[in-house]
mmCIF file of C-alpha atoms in Angstrom:
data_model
loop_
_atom_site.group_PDB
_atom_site.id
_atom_site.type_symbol
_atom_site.label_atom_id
_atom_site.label_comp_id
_atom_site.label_asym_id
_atom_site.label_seq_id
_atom_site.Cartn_x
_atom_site.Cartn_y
_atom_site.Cartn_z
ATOM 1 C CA UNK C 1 144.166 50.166 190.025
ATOM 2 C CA UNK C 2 146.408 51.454 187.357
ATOM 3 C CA UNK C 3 146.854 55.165 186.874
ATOM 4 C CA UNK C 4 146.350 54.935 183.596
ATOM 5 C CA UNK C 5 144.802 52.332 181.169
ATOM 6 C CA UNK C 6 144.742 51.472 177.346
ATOM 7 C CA UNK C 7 144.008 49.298 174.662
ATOM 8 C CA UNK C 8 147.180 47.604 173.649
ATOM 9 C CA UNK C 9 145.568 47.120 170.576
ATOM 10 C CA UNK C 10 147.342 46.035 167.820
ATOM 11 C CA UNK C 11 145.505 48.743 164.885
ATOM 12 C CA UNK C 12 145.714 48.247 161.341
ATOM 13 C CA UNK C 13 144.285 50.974 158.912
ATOM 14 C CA UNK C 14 144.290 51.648 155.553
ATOM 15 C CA UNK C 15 146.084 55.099 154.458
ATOM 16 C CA UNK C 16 143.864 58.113 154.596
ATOM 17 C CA UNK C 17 141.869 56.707 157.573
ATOM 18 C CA UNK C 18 141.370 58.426 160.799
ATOM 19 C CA UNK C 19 143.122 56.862 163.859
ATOM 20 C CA UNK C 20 141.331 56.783 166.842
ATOM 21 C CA UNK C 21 143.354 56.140 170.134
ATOM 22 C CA UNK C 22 142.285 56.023 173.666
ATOM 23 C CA UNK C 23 142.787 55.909 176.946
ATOM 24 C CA UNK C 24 141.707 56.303 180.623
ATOM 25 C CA UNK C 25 142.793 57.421 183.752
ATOM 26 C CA UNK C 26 141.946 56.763 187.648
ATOM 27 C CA UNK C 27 141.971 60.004 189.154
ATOM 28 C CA UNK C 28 139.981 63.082 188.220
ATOM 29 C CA UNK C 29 142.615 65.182 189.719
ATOM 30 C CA UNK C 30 144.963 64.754 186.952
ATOM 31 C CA UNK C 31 145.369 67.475 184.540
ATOM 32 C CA UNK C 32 148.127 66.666 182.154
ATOM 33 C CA UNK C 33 147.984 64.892 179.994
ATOM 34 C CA UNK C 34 150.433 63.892 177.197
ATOM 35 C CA UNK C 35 150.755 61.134 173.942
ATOM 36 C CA UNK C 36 154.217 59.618 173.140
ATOM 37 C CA UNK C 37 155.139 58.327 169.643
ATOM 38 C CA UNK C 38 157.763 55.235 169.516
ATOM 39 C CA UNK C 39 158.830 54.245 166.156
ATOM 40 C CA UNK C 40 160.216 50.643 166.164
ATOM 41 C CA UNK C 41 163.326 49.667 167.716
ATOM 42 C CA UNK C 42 163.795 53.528 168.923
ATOM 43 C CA UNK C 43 162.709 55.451 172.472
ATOM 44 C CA UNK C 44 159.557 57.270 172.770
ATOM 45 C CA UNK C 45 159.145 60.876 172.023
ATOM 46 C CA UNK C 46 156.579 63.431 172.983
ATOM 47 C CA UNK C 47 153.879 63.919 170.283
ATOM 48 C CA UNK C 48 151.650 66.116 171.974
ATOM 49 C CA UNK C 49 150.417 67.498 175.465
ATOM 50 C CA UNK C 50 146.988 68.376 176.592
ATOM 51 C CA UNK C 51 146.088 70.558 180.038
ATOM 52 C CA UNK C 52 142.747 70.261 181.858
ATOM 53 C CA UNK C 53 140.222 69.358 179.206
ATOM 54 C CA UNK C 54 139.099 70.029 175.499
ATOM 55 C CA UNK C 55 141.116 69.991 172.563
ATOM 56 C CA UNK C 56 144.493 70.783 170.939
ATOM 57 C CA UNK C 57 145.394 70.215 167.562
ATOM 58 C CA UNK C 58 148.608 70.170 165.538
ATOM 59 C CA UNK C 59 148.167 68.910 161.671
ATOM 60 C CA UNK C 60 146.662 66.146 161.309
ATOM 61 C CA UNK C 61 146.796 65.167 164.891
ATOM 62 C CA UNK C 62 144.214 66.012 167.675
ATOM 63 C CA UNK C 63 144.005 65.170 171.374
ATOM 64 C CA UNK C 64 141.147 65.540 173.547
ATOM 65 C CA UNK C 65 140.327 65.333 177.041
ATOM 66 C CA UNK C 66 137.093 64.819 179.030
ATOM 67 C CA UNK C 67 137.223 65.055 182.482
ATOM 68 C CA UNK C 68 133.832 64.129 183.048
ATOM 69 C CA UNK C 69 134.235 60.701 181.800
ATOM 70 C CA UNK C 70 138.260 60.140 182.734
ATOM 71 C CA UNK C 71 138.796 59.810 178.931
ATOM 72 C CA UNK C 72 141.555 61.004 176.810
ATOM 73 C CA UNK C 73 141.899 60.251 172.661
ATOM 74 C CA UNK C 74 144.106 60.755 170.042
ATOM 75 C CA UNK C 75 143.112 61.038 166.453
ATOM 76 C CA UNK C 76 145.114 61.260 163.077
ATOM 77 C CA UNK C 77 143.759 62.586 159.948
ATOM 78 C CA UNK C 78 144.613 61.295 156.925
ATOM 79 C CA UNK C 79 146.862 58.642 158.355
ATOM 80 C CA UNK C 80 149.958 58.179 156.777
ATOM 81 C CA UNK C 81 152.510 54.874 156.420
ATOM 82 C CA UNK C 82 155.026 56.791 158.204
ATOM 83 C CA UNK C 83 152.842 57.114 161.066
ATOM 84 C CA UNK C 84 152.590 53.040 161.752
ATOM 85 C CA UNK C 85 154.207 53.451 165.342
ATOM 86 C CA UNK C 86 153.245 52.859 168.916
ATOM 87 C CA UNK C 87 151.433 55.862 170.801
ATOM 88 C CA UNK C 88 151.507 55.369 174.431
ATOM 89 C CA UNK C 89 149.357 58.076 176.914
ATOM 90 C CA UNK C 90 150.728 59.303 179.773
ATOM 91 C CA UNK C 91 149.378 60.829 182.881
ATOM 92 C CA UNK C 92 151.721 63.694 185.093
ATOM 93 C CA UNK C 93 150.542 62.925 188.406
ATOM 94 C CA UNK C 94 152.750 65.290 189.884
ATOM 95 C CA UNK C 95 156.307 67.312 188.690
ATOM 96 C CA UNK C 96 158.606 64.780 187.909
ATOM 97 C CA UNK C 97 156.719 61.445 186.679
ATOM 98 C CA UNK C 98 155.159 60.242 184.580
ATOM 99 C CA UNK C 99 152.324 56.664 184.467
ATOM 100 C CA UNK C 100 152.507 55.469 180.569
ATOM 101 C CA UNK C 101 149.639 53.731 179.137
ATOM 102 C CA UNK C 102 150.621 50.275 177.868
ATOM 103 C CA UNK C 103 150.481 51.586 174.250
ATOM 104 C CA UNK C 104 148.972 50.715 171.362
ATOM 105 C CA UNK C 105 150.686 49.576 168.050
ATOM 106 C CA UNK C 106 149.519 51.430 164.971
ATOM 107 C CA UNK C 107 150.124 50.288 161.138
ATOM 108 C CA UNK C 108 148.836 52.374 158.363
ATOM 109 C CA UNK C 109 148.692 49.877 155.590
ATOM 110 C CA UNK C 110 149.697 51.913 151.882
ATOM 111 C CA UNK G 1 167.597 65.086 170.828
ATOM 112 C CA UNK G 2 168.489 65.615 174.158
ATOM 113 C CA UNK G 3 171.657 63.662 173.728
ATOM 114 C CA UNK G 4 171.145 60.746 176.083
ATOM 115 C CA UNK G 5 173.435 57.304 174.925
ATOM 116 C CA UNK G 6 172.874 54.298 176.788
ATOM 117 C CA UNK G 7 175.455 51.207 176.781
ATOM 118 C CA UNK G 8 175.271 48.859 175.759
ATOM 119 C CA UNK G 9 172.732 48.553 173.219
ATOM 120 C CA UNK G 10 172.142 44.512 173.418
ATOM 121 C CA UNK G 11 173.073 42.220 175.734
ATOM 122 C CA UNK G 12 172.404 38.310 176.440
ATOM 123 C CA UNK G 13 173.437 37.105 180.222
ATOM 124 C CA UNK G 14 172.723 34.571 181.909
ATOM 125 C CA UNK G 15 170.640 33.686 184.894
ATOM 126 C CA UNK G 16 172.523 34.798 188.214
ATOM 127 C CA UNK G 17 175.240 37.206 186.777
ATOM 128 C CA UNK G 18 175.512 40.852 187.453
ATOM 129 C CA UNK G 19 174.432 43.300 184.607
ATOM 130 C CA UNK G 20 175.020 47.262 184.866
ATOM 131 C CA UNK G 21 173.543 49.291 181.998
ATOM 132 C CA UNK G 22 174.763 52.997 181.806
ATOM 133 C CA UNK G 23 172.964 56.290 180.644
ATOM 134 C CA UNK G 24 175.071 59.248 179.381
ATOM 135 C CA UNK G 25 173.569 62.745 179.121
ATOM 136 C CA UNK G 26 174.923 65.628 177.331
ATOM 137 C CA UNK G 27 171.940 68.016 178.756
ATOM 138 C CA UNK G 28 172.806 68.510 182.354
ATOM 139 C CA UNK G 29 169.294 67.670 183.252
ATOM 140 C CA UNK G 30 168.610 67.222 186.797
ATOM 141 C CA UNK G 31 166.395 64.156 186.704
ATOM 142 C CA UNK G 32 166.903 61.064 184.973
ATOM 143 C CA UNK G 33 165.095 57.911 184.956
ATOM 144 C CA UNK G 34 165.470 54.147 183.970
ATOM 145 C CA UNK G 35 162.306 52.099 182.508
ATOM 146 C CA UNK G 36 162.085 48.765 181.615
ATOM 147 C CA UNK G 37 159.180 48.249 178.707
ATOM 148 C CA UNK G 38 157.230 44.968 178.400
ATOM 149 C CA UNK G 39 154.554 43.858 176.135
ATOM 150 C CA UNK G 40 151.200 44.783 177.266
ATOM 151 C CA UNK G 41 152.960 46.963 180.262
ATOM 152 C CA UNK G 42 154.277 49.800 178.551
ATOM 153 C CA UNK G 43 156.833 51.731 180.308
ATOM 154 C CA UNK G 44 157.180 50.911 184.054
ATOM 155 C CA UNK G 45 159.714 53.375 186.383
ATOM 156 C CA UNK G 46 162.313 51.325 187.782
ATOM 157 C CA UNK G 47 164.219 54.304 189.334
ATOM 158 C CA UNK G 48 165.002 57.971 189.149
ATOM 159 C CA UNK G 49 167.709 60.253 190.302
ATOM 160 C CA UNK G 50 166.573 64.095 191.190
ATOM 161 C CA UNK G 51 170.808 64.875 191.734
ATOM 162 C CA UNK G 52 173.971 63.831 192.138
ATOM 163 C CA UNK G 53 173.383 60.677 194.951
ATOM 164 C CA UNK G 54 169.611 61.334 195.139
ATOM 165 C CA UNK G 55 167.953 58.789 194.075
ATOM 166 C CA UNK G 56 164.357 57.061 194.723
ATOM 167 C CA UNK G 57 162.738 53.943 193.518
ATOM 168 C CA UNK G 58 159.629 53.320 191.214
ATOM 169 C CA UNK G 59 157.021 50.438 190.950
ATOM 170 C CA UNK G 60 158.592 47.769 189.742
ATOM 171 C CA UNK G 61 162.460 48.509 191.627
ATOM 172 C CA UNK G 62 162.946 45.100 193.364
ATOM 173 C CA UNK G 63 166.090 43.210 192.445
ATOM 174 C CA UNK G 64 167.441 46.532 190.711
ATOM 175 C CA UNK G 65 169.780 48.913 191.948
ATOM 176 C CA UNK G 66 171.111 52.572 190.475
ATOM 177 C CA UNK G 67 173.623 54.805 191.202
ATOM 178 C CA UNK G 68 174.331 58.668 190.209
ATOM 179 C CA UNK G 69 177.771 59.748 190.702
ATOM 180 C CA UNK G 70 177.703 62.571 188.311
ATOM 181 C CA UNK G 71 175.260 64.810 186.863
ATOM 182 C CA UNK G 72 175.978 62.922 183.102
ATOM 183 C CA UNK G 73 176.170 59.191 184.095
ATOM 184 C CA UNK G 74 173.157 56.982 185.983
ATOM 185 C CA UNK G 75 173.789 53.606 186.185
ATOM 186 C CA UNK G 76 171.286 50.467 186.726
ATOM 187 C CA UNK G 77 172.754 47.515 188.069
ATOM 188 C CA UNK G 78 170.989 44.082 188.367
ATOM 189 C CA UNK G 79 172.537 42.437 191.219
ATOM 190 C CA UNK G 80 171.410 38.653 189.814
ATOM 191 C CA UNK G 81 169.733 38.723 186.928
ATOM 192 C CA UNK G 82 166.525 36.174 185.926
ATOM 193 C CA UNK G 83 164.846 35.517 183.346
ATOM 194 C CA UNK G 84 161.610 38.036 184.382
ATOM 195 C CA UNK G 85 164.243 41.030 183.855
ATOM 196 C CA UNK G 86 164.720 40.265 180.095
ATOM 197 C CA UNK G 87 163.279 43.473 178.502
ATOM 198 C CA UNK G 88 164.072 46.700 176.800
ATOM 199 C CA UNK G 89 165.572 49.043 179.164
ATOM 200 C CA UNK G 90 165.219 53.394 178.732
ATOM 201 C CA UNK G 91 166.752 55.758 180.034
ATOM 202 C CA UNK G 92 165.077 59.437 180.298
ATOM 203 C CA UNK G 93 165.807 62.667 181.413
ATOM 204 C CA UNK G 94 164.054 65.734 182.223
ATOM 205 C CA UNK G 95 165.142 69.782 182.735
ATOM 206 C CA UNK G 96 163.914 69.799 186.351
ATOM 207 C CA UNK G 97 160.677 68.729 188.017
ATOM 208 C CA UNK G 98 159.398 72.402 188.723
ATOM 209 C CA UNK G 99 157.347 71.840 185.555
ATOM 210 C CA UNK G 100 155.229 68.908 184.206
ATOM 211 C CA UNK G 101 155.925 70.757 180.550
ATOM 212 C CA UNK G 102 158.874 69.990 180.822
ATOM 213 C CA UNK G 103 158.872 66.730 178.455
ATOM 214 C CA UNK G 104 161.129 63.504 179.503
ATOM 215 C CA UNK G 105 163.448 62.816 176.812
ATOM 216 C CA UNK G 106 164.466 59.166 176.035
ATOM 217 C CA UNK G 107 167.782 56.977 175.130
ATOM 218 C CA UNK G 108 167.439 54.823 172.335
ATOM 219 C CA UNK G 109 167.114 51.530 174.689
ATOM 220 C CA UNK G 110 169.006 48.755 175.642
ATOM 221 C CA UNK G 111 167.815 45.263 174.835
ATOM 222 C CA UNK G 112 169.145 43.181 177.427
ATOM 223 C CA UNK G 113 168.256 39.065 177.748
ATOM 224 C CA UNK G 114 168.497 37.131 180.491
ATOM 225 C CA UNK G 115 169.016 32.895 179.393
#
């Protein structure tokens, strides 16, 4: 079983919707948590990190966590054209690594 | 930007011939890493490096080799390539592994294909 799963999607929106990403993970002992951004043709870069559970936001984008269920989300507000990337999850099982998601492939249609 | 260059950017090889792809880092992190990225995979470890000559494989390392000879440089060689290793290839590093905070940073990615 894979650390971590998710919906490879592909998503297509229309500006100013929310964006609702998601993902799941194997084992309840994980407890960071973190969403990568990767704009076309370039490397992935951190977007945001989440410990243990609940919420953290930052603008117009919000990650969650529940550890009851496995489940971890990302939404964007008010999407935007310039956010039409690919957000992978990724689990820290320990230190130094890291289990990605597939990812999914967002476009925010203007 | 963590300063990380990989070389070369693209590359087409064919079947059976050795490949090496490099990773420069200005950062003098400790741990660096090599991915390959596939449709509907996402990023898969191929190997990491913890220090100069320590290395350790990942989950998809067979038929994929790496050296670390200096703090800056960490190399991934493909012995013999095939056609299953044609994919986009990152390199990452990270501070040190006392903290999972500590973000991996990534190389722009090489696109290698192997005919």
């Amino acid at each position: 079983q894979k650390e971590v799963e998710q919906d490879p999607g592909p998503l297509s929106v229309p500006e100013g919707a929310i964006v609702s990403l998601n993902c799941t993970y194997s084992n309840s002992a994980f407890q960071y948590f973190m969403w990568y951004r990767q704009y076309s043709r370039k490397g992935p870069e951190l977007l945001m990190y989440t410990y243990s559970s609940g919420n953290k936001e930052d603008g117009r984008f919000t990650a969650q966590v529940d550890k009851s269920s496995k489940y971890i989300s990302l939404f964007i507000r008010d999407s935007q054209p310039s956010d039409s990337a690919t957000y992978l999850c990724a689990i820290s099982p320990n230190d130094y690594k890291l289990s990605f998601g597939a990812g999914t492939t967002v476009t925010v249609r203007a | 930007d963590a300063g990380i260059t990989q070389s070369p950017r693209h590359k087409v090889t064919e079947t059976g011939t050795p490949v090496t792809l490099r990773c420069h880092q200005t950062e003098n992190h400790r741990y660096m890493y090599w991915y390959r990225q596939d449709p509907g995979h996402g990023l898969r470890l191929i190997h990491y490096s913890y220090g100069v000559k320590d290395t350790d494989k990942g989950e998809v390392s067979d038929g994929y080799s790496v050296s670390r000879s200096k703090t800056e440089d960490f190399l991934l060689t493909l012995e013999s390539a095939t056609s299953s290793q044609t994919s986009v290839y990152f390199c990452a590093t990270k501070l040190d592994g006392g903290s999972r905070l500590d973000t991996q940073y990534f190389g722009p990615g090489t696109r290698l294909t192997v005919l």
